[in-house]
Amino acid sequence: METVKIALLGLGTVGTGVYKVLKAQQEEIPHKVGAKIQLKKVLVRNTEKASRKLDDPSILMTEWKSILEDPEISIVVEVMGGIEPARRYILDALHAGKSVVTANKDLLASHGKELMDAAAETKSDLLFEAAVAGGIPIIRPLKECLAGNHISEVMGIVNGTTNFILTKMAEEGMEFQEALALATELGYAEADPTADIEGLDAARKVAILASIAFHSRVTFDDVYTEGITKITATDIRYAREMGRDIKLLGVAKETPEGIEARVQPMLIPSTHPLASVRDSFNAVFVHGDAVDDTMFYGRGAGELPTASAVVGDILDAVRNMVFGCRGRIGCTCYKEIPLKKMEDISCAYFLRMQVENRSGVLANIAGVFGNNCVSIAQIIQKGKKKDRAEIVVITDEVKEKNFQDSLAVISGMSTVKEISSMIRVYGQI
Amino acid sequence: METVKIALLGLGTVGTGVYKVLKAQQEEIPHKVGAKIQLKKVLVRNTEKASRKLDDPSILMTEWKSILEDPEISIVVEVMGGIEPARRYILDALHAGKSVVTANKDLLASHGKELMDAAAETKSDLLFEAAVAGGIPIIRPLKECLAGNHISEVMGIVNGTTNFILTKMAEEGMEFQEALALATELGYAEADPTADIEGLDAARKVAILASIAFHSRVTFDDVYTEGITKITATDIRYAREMGRDIKLLGVAKETPEGIEARVQPMLIPSTHPLASVRDSFNAVFVHGDAVDDTMFYGRGAGELPTASAVVGDILDAVRNMVFGCRGRIGCTCYKEIPLKKMEDISCAYFLRMQVENRSGVLANIAGVFGNNCVSIAQIIQKGKKKDRAEIVVITDEVKEKNFQDSLAVISGMSTVKEISSMIRVYGQI
């Protein structure tokens, strides 16, 4: 029986997980894929620090060349993260005829085309199930199982840190800062949580998902992104009173006017399957013309869940070697669909504001919306304090531009003391 | 560009769906798999009846031989259902070197080994994503994406008819017969609903899922099966008061004592992701040592959702031809794990009964449980009517045999007027 030799680039959280999973599966792998796997080399920056993580520290290397130029190594597993040198290593490996498995969403969301082109040119495998939603199988299901569908929407909760924070805010009434502090303490948030809480991490995943679902390249820069830092426990409480939860959603739709791709906190009906996705769990919702609604749920991050996806890809790459069909699933972006501008999207809106408590104020606000073709579904006065009143306006589905034009006028009105929050609403009101 | 010619066996609900999806995807398929697909022949019993479903009725055949002996046809898609002649046709096709895609769960759950052996022997593809949970991708995720895991449990809601009935009972307070009548009226239940409501359909899917998840053959006969006909609205109401829903669950676990495979109505915590699976939707929950919990949700039946899975398999079979790697994913049952007997499983139980309303009755019942090593988590007296009282006993997790032994004694007690229901409880009390 053949032994496929592989190299691991990086031995951080995911790399360590991959090492553990390969070790645990060592005896079963030959039954599963018809070949043995040997982890021959591991690239790290500091071999001393890494050595206690491995049974055999002699496989640690600091020189990429020693892997690239090793003809025995046929699969390179990149789990170091970041753009460079990961990008160069992957391109080098593909051009050297090696298959590549990567978990690098930053790189794929920005340089996906370059990498996929290199894989196509060299007829190599470039697999990246772990780049989106950690352990949840979603790339292969989209590219293979659902290939009979025209997919019109992919959306979901693709960042566990923010979902954990929003869950704590919703279920325990915490404010954002308090929930973030808890997430940091429990290791769900990184020391610098910007990429999570500002929605950047989710946007990368949306770019990758949209590219695959709609067969047209969408990059990180194409995704309109808003984070959850402005969401308050009050917003969540009001949303719940309306039978809705607030979730940070990545939404990608193919519409007649082009692809819409965005990450935003949104109100979602509490009966929607995504509303029940709690804590750090992720879930991706897919709508196809044949399959209808389908959802994939699981752990979107973490050492072993992410390693599960990486090892699944390694095993597929090995199968492709055993069967001589490398490059079997390549790039599927065979269309060029334009991007829809954010101002052209349609959505319902939740607007909470503090206004002067006197007659005529509501009428004036309603008038501004009316002048901008924004129809109002509800206006609710939530509370009064002396001369102030808090009101919440829910619009029907209207054009973003019309809503923003209205908001610009309303926020300039002398009777409007504060725009407390503006949150989009998923689905019909 | 190559044109792969295929034949469809059967033009019922699923067959018609496959025809429609292939037609809708005709232009995109070459981009997706690198070859064109032509539906060359369709096998039906009555060409006249079928002719109005097709643009070109001349492709209709009634003779299997005309397909089997057509060397141009390289993929046979079996969507006729039933054991014979489907079994013989599939074996014939495999032995003739054709790839086979099937949605036939009855056949796979009973004769899976014979078919998989034939596929292995002839190095052909035998794909069957549609046989479990309709449109939901689950077979390929288990065999490929999650291949790095030791999977210890697969369970879920794999029958839409019964889930629809239980949803109506829970949300609208209907009794079983009323909900079944509604399901029949809406087309969710067949004229003879036995296979659905007695859990037989679910048991076939559990057999297939367990075989793949645990790499050891489990057949339909190995699955202990109970239906939902005895569940009442009262049971569901009481369960909800305890923060639980009642669902017909297919449960397959690999335990140190062997594989446990069963279909039973069970109480499940309302916070469990499966509890929010409503109406005719299905969902499969998988626990792996690396990936942790993951769930796959969607439509488990229906013309187009099932066709989505069938066409996904057809496209994969075509890819395997284009890349010369037929048989790339074969049988994965490389172990022989014994089956655990039902009497050896451990579970918590919900027992509702009508007893004489006098002192000592509860103590006697509790005594019987105590004598059989069944520890009680709760005894709740739900109501009294003259000389009768209704009580509900919830046990801790205990051995099925011990519980059944207790139940035999209790049901024979003169003070116990009726055992109204006995329902197992999923998870810890």
Tab-separated table of C-alpha atoms in Angstrom, chain B residues 63-399:
chain	number	residue	atom	x	y	z
B	63	GLU	CA	-37.747	-2.899	-21.863
B	64	TRP	CA	-34.845	-2.900	-19.413
B	65	LYS	CA	-32.796	-4.764	-21.986
B	66	SER	CA	-32.825	-1.793	-24.340
B	67	ILE	CA	-31.019	0.223	-21.677
B	68	LEU	CA	-28.792	-2.492	-20.282
B	69	GLU	CA	-27.518	-3.444	-23.711
B	70	ASP	CA	-27.015	0.115	-24.912
B	71	PRO	CA	-23.243	0.616	-24.650
B	72	GLU	CA	-23.660	4.389	-24.981
B	73	ILE	CA	-25.467	4.614	-21.662
B	74	SER	CA	-22.891	4.908	-18.944
B	75	ILE	CA	-25.012	6.005	-15.983
B	76	VAL	CA	-28.238	4.384	-14.814
B	77	VAL	CA	-30.392	6.402	-12.421
B	78	GLU	CA	-32.762	4.162	-10.463
B	79	VAL	CA	-35.715	6.060	-9.001
B	80	MET	CA	-38.412	3.417	-9.362
B	81	GLY	CA	-38.276	2.247	-5.740
B	82	GLY	CA	-39.071	-1.144	-4.220
B	83	ILE	CA	-36.842	-4.194	-4.004
B	84	GLU	CA	-37.487	-5.983	-7.295
B	85	PRO	CA	-36.869	-5.424	-10.126
B	86	ALA	CA	-34.762	-2.463	-8.916
B	87	ARG	CA	-32.204	-4.775	-7.302
B	88	ARG	CA	-31.723	-6.851	-10.418
B	89	TYR	CA	-31.504	-3.792	-12.676
B	90	ILE	CA	-28.847	-2.188	-10.480
B	91	LEU	CA	-26.788	-5.382	-10.334
B	92	ASP	CA	-27.137	-5.806	-14.096
B	93	ALA	CA	-26.060	-2.215	-14.706
B	94	LEU	CA	-23.020	-2.485	-12.430
B	95	HIS	CA	-21.939	-5.745	-14.024
B	96	ALA	CA	-22.296	-4.102	-17.433
B	97	GLY	CA	-19.786	-1.476	-16.247
B	98	LYS	CA	-22.285	1.324	-15.854
B	99	SER	CA	-22.338	3.694	-12.883
B	100	VAL	CA	-25.496	3.723	-10.810
B	101	VAL	CA	-27.246	6.483	-8.915
B	102	THR	CA	-30.159	5.422	-6.744
B	103	ALA	CA	-32.593	6.957	-4.278
B	104	ASN	CA	-33.807	3.540	-3.127
B	105	LYS	CA	-33.553	3.359	0.676
B	106	ASP	CA	-35.600	0.156	0.983
B	107	LEU	CA	-33.151	-1.647	-1.241
B	108	LEU	CA	-29.999	-0.199	0.313
B	109	ALA	CA	-31.161	-0.832	3.867
B	110	SER	CA	-31.794	-4.515	3.084
B	111	HIS	CA	-29.388	-5.385	0.262
B	112	GLY	CA	-26.727	-2.701	0.655
B	113	LYS	CA	-23.842	-5.135	0.951
B	114	GLU	CA	-24.702	-7.048	-2.196
B	115	LEU	CA	-24.937	-3.818	-4.197
B	116	MET	CA	-21.773	-2.259	-2.752
B	117	ASP	CA	-19.869	-5.493	-3.385
B	118	ALA	CA	-20.994	-5.459	-7.005
B	119	ALA	CA	-19.859	-1.843	-7.362
B	120	ALA	CA	-16.461	-2.653	-5.844
B	121	GLU	CA	-16.030	-5.717	-8.036
B	122	THR	CA	-16.807	-3.795	-11.200
B	123	LYS	CA	-15.011	-0.617	-10.050
B	124	SER	CA	-18.178	1.351	-10.707
B	125	ASP	CA	-19.828	4.196	-8.851
B	126	LEU	CA	-22.882	3.401	-6.751
B	127	LEU	CA	-24.102	6.698	-5.308
B	128	PHE	CA	-27.171	7.153	-3.118
B	129	GLU	CA	-27.256	10.581	-1.472
B	130	ALA	CA	-31.018	10.790	-2.084
B	131	ALA	CA	-31.727	7.600	-0.122
B	132	VAL	CA	-31.354	9.365	3.214
B	133	ALA	CA	-33.053	12.628	4.149
B	134	GLY	CA	-33.988	13.636	0.590
B	135	GLY	CA	-32.234	16.811	-0.475
B	136	ILE	CA	-30.040	17.146	2.603
B	137	PRO	CA	-26.391	16.443	1.862
B	138	ILE	CA	-25.428	13.820	4.436
B	139	ILE	CA	-23.869	10.737	2.776
B	140	ARG	CA	-21.042	12.627	1.073
B	141	PRO	CA	-20.360	14.818	4.155
B	142	LEU	CA	-20.109	11.652	6.280
B	143	LYS	CA	-17.923	9.741	3.802
B	144	GLU	CA	-15.658	12.639	2.860
B	145	CYS	CA	-15.884	15.880	4.867
B	146	LEU	CA	-16.067	14.132	8.250
B	147	ALA	CA	-13.742	11.243	7.358
B	148	GLY	CA	-11.192	12.522	9.879
B	149	ASN	CA	-13.583	11.772	12.733
B	150	HIS	CA	-14.453	8.826	14.855
B	151	ILE	CA	-18.217	9.257	14.748
B	152	SER	CA	-19.940	8.052	17.885
B	153	GLU	CA	-23.497	9.106	17.159
B	154	VAL	CA	-25.790	9.912	14.251
B	155	MET	CA	-29.345	10.724	15.036
B	156	GLY	CA	-32.146	12.849	13.812
B	157	ILE	CA	-35.517	13.464	12.338
B	158	VAL	CA	-35.501	11.509	9.094
B	159	ASN	CA	-39.187	11.232	8.315
B	160	GLY	CA	-41.074	14.341	7.280
B	161	THR	CA	-44.586	12.890	7.528
B	162	THR	CA	-44.305	12.036	11.209
B	163	ASN	CA	-42.539	15.300	11.990
B	164	PHE	CA	-45.386	17.176	10.332
B	165	ILE	CA	-47.916	15.210	12.413
B	166	LEU	CA	-46.036	15.779	15.681
B	167	THR	CA	-45.650	19.490	14.880
B	168	LYS	CA	-49.401	19.858	14.374
B	169	MET	CA	-50.072	17.935	17.585
B	170	ALA	CA	-47.639	20.158	19.512
B	171	GLU	CA	-48.546	23.521	18.047
B	172	GLU	CA	-52.245	23.147	17.439
B	173	GLY	CA	-53.178	20.573	20.064
B	174	MET	CA	-54.453	18.089	17.467
B	175	GLU	CA	-54.721	14.415	18.328
B	176	PHE	CA	-52.796	11.904	16.220
B	177	GLN	CA	-55.697	10.847	13.963
B	178	GLU	CA	-56.649	14.427	13.182
B	179	ALA	CA	-53.057	15.391	12.361
B	180	LEU	CA	-52.654	12.269	10.203
B	181	ALA	CA	-55.817	13.170	8.298
B	182	LEU	CA	-54.419	16.657	7.659
B	183	ALA	CA	-51.088	15.197	6.518
B	184	THR	CA	-52.940	12.911	4.096
B	185	GLU	CA	-55.044	15.808	2.809
B	186	LEU	CA	-51.944	17.937	2.177
B	187	GLY	CA	-50.113	15.099	0.445
B	188	TYR	CA	-47.491	14.618	3.188
B	189	ALA	CA	-48.803	11.156	4.008
B	190	GLU	CA	-49.405	8.359	1.537
B	191	ALA	CA	-52.709	6.524	1.171
B	192	ASP	CA	-51.207	3.731	3.277
B	193	PRO	CA	-49.186	5.657	5.864
B	194	THR	CA	-47.859	2.578	7.692
B	195	ALA	CA	-44.214	2.872	6.599
B	196	ASP	CA	-44.097	6.436	7.880
B	197	ILE	CA	-46.120	6.347	11.083
B	198	GLU	CA	-44.725	3.003	12.267
B	199	GLY	CA	-41.181	4.281	11.811
B	200	LEU	CA	-40.195	1.796	9.075
B	201	ASP	CA	-39.135	4.484	6.614
B	202	ALA	CA	-37.019	6.146	9.301
B	203	ALA	CA	-35.498	2.781	10.265
B	204	ARG	CA	-34.233	2.232	6.708
B	205	LYS	CA	-32.483	5.588	6.794
B	206	VAL	CA	-31.013	4.846	10.223
B	207	ALA	CA	-29.614	1.559	8.907
B	208	ILE	CA	-27.887	3.361	6.031
B	209	LEU	CA	-26.610	6.221	8.205
B	210	ALA	CA	-25.289	3.872	10.888
B	211	SER	CA	-23.476	1.722	8.313
B	212	ILE	CA	-21.650	4.748	6.957
B	213	ALA	CA	-21.000	6.493	10.262
B	214	PHE	CA	-19.615	3.445	12.078
B	215	HIS	CA	-18.037	1.661	9.080
B	216	SER	CA	-19.957	-1.496	9.915
B	217	ARG	CA	-22.998	-2.863	8.104
B	218	VAL	CA	-26.330	-2.258	9.817
B	219	THR	CA	-29.454	-3.474	8.032
B	220	PHE	CA	-33.113	-2.607	8.335
B	221	ASP	CA	-33.745	-5.728	10.450
B	222	ASP	CA	-31.141	-4.576	12.968
B	223	VAL	CA	-33.039	-1.400	13.795
B	224	TYR	CA	-35.487	-1.540	16.699
B	225	THR	CA	-38.529	0.400	15.563
B	226	GLU	CA	-41.490	2.072	17.208
B	227	GLY	CA	-43.908	4.473	15.556
B	228	ILE	CA	-45.851	7.461	16.784
B	229	THR	CA	-49.389	6.078	16.733
B	230	LYS	CA	-49.621	5.909	20.519
B	231	ILE	CA	-48.445	9.473	21.162
B	232	THR	CA	-51.211	11.739	22.409
B	233	ALA	CA	-51.597	15.503	22.622
B	234	THR	CA	-51.518	15.062	26.390
B	235	ASP	CA	-48.049	13.521	26.296
B	236	ILE	CA	-46.805	16.388	24.169
B	237	ARG	CA	-48.356	18.949	26.517
B	238	TYR	CA	-46.776	17.347	29.566
B	239	ALA	CA	-43.421	17.112	27.783
B	240	ARG	CA	-43.573	20.806	26.959
B	241	GLU	CA	-44.293	21.636	30.594
B	242	MET	CA	-40.999	19.893	31.315
B	243	GLY	CA	-39.147	21.920	28.664
B	244	ARG	CA	-39.147	19.094	26.139
B	245	ASP	CA	-40.621	18.276	22.762
B	246	ILE	CA	-41.583	14.867	21.423
B	247	LYS	CA	-39.974	13.907	18.113
B	248	LEU	CA	-39.687	10.636	16.214
B	249	LEU	CA	-35.939	10.159	16.413
B	250	GLY	CA	-33.696	7.784	14.591
B	251	VAL	CA	-30.790	7.125	16.924
B	252	ALA	CA	-27.575	5.274	16.093
B	253	LYS	CA	-24.724	5.126	18.585
B	254	GLU	CA	-21.470	3.289	18.726
B	255	THR	CA	-21.006	2.159	22.308
B	256	PRO	CA	-18.411	-0.106	23.922
B	257	GLU	CA	-21.060	-2.872	23.869
B	258	GLY	CA	-21.804	-2.479	20.174
B	259	ILE	CA	-23.963	-0.463	17.828
B	260	GLU	CA	-27.313	0.743	19.064
B	261	ALA	CA	-29.776	1.496	16.264
B	262	ARG	CA	-33.375	2.428	16.887
B	263	VAL	CA	-36.308	4.577	15.831
B	264	GLN	CA	-38.565	5.777	18.606
B	265	PRO	CA	-40.646	8.734	19.631
B	266	MET	CA	-38.566	10.492	22.277
B	267	LEU	CA	-38.650	13.498	24.551
B	268	ILE	CA	-35.881	15.895	23.581
B	269	PRO	CA	-34.900	19.154	25.324
B	270	SER	CA	-36.615	22.124	23.653
B	271	THR	CA	-33.227	23.866	23.483
B	272	HIS	CA	-31.748	21.062	21.325
B	273	PRO	CA	-31.332	22.154	17.678
B	274	LEU	CA	-33.483	19.193	16.583
B	275	ALA	CA	-36.415	20.460	18.658
B	276	SER	CA	-36.727	23.475	16.346
B	277	VAL	CA	-37.055	21.271	13.245
B	278	ARG	CA	-40.710	21.800	12.383
B	279	ASP	CA	-43.287	20.597	9.871
B	280	SER	CA	-42.011	18.198	7.229
B	281	PHE	CA	-38.369	19.282	7.541
B	282	ASN	CA	-35.710	16.702	8.390
B	283	ALA	CA	-32.402	17.089	10.183
B	284	VAL	CA	-29.515	14.782	10.926
B	285	PHE	CA	-27.321	15.385	13.936
B	286	VAL	CA	-23.796	13.945	13.909
B	287	HIS	CA	-21.294	13.786	16.747
B	288	GLY	CA	-17.654	13.214	15.899
B	289	ASP	CA	-14.601	13.241	18.156
B	290	ALA	CA	-12.999	16.098	16.196
B	291	VAL	CA	-15.919	18.052	14.753
B	292	ASP	CA	-18.039	17.821	17.928
B	293	ASP	CA	-21.748	18.418	17.182
B	294	THR	CA	-22.900	19.156	13.666
B	295	MET	CA	-26.329	19.163	12.074
B	296	PHE	CA	-27.671	18.965	8.533
B	297	TYR	CA	-31.141	20.394	7.967
B	298	GLY	CA	-33.501	20.567	5.019
B	299	ARG	CA	-36.289	18.942	3.060
B	300	GLY	CA	-36.289	15.176	3.502
B	301	ALA	CA	-38.625	14.414	0.640
B	302	GLY	CA	-40.467	15.912	-2.296
B	303	GLU	CA	-39.994	15.958	-6.053
B	304	LEU	CA	-37.346	18.652	-6.407
B	305	PRO	CA	-35.436	18.310	-3.106
B	306	THR	CA	-34.931	14.583	-3.716
B	307	ALA	CA	-34.027	15.305	-7.340
B	308	SER	CA	-31.421	17.788	-6.069
B	309	ALA	CA	-29.628	14.926	-4.320
B	310	VAL	CA	-29.992	12.547	-7.283
B	311	VAL	CA	-28.631	15.107	-9.740
B	312	GLY	CA	-25.751	15.944	-7.353
B	313	ASP	CA	-24.828	12.262	-7.538
B	314	ILE	CA	-25.219	12.137	-11.334
B	315	LEU	CA	-22.862	15.093	-11.645
B	316	ASP	CA	-20.335	13.394	-9.380
B	317	ALA	CA	-20.576	10.198	-11.413
B	318	VAL	CA	-19.950	12.257	-14.560
B	319	ARG	CA	-16.929	13.980	-12.956
B	320	ASN	CA	-15.550	10.553	-12.083
B	321	MET	CA	-15.863	9.527	-15.732
B	322	VAL	CA	-14.259	12.720	-16.988
B	323	PHE	CA	-11.376	12.239	-14.553
B	324	GLY	CA	-11.199	8.471	-14.962
B	325	CYS	CA	-11.730	7.732	-11.289
B	326	ARG	CA	-14.916	5.673	-11.152
B	327	GLY	CA	-15.384	3.910	-7.844
B	328	ARG	CA	-13.495	6.684	-6.037
B	329	ILE	CA	-15.832	6.468	-3.041
B	330	GLY	CA	-16.952	2.927	-2.417
B	331	CYS	CA	-18.191	0.936	0.509
B	332	THR	CA	-16.691	2.107	3.784
B	333	CYS	CA	-17.869	-0.785	5.965
B	334	TYR	CA	-14.457	-2.156	6.884
B	335	LYS	CA	-15.383	-3.179	10.441
B	336	GLU	CA	-17.702	-5.753	11.937
B	337	ILE	CA	-19.142	-4.295	15.088
B	338	PRO	CA	-21.811	-6.328	16.890
B	339	LEU	CA	-25.306	-4.970	17.392
B	340	LYS	CA	-26.392	-4.072	20.903
B	341	LYS	CA	-29.634	-5.689	22.008
B	342	MET	CA	-32.496	-3.355	22.777
B	343	GLU	CA	-32.776	-4.726	26.315
B	344	ASP	CA	-29.189	-3.648	26.987
B	345	ILE	CA	-29.559	-0.007	26.022
B	346	SER	CA	-29.735	2.660	28.687
B	347	CYS	CA	-32.235	5.450	28.596
B	348	ALA	CA	-34.420	7.662	30.730
B	349	TYR	CA	-38.177	7.027	30.518
B	350	PHE	CA	-41.395	9.022	30.680
B	351	LEU	CA	-44.286	6.890	31.967
B	352	ARG	CA	-47.836	8.202	32.200
B	353	MET	CA	-50.512	6.125	33.926
B	354	GLN	CA	-53.914	6.199	35.568
B	355	VAL	CA	-53.996	4.795	39.094
B	356	GLU	CA	-56.408	4.432	41.946
B	357	ASN	CA	-56.545	7.593	43.994
B	358	ARG	CA	-55.663	6.252	47.394
B	359	SER	CA	-52.756	6.246	49.777
B	360	GLY	CA	-49.964	3.763	49.228
B	361	VAL	CA	-50.305	3.509	45.458
B	362	LEU	CA	-47.362	5.775	44.693
B	363	ALA	CA	-45.238	4.043	47.318
B	364	ASN	CA	-45.999	0.643	45.775
B	365	ILE	CA	-45.057	1.813	42.283
B	366	ALA	CA	-41.872	3.412	43.570
B	367	GLY	CA	-41.114	0.169	45.351
B	368	VAL	CA	-41.349	-1.875	42.161
B	369	PHE	CA	-38.919	0.463	40.411
B	370	GLY	CA	-36.584	0.302	43.396
B	371	ASN	CA	-36.596	-3.500	43.341
B	372	ASN	CA	-35.516	-3.407	39.683
B	373	CYS	CA	-32.693	-0.881	40.113
B	374	VAL	CA	-34.687	1.832	38.330
B	375	SER	CA	-34.040	5.155	40.023
B	376	ILE	CA	-36.754	7.739	39.708
B	377	ALA	CA	-35.976	11.357	38.808
B	378	GLN	CA	-39.518	12.691	39.316
B	379	ILE	CA	-43.031	11.534	40.113
B	380	ILE	CA	-45.644	14.125	39.265
B	381	GLN	CA	-49.339	13.805	40.033
B	382	LYS	CA	-50.986	15.554	37.100
B	383	GLY	CA	-54.652	15.438	38.093
B	384	LYS	CA	-57.333	13.681	40.095
B	385	LYS	CA	-60.816	12.680	39.071
B	386	LYS	CA	-62.995	11.057	41.725
B	387	ASP	CA	-61.256	7.780	42.435
B	388	ARG	CA	-58.605	8.111	39.693
B	389	ALA	CA	-55.294	9.976	39.631
B	390	GLU	CA	-52.992	10.530	36.694
B	391	ILE	CA	-49.312	10.267	37.471
B	392	VAL	CA	-46.178	10.740	35.420
B	393	VAL	CA	-42.930	9.054	36.368
B	394	ILE	CA	-39.627	10.197	34.913
B	395	THR	CA	-36.748	7.826	35.532
B	396	ASP	CA	-33.036	8.496	35.526
B	397	GLU	CA	-31.020	6.804	32.812
B	398	VAL	CA	-31.546	3.100	33.472
B	399	LYS	CA	-31.284	-0.185	31.610
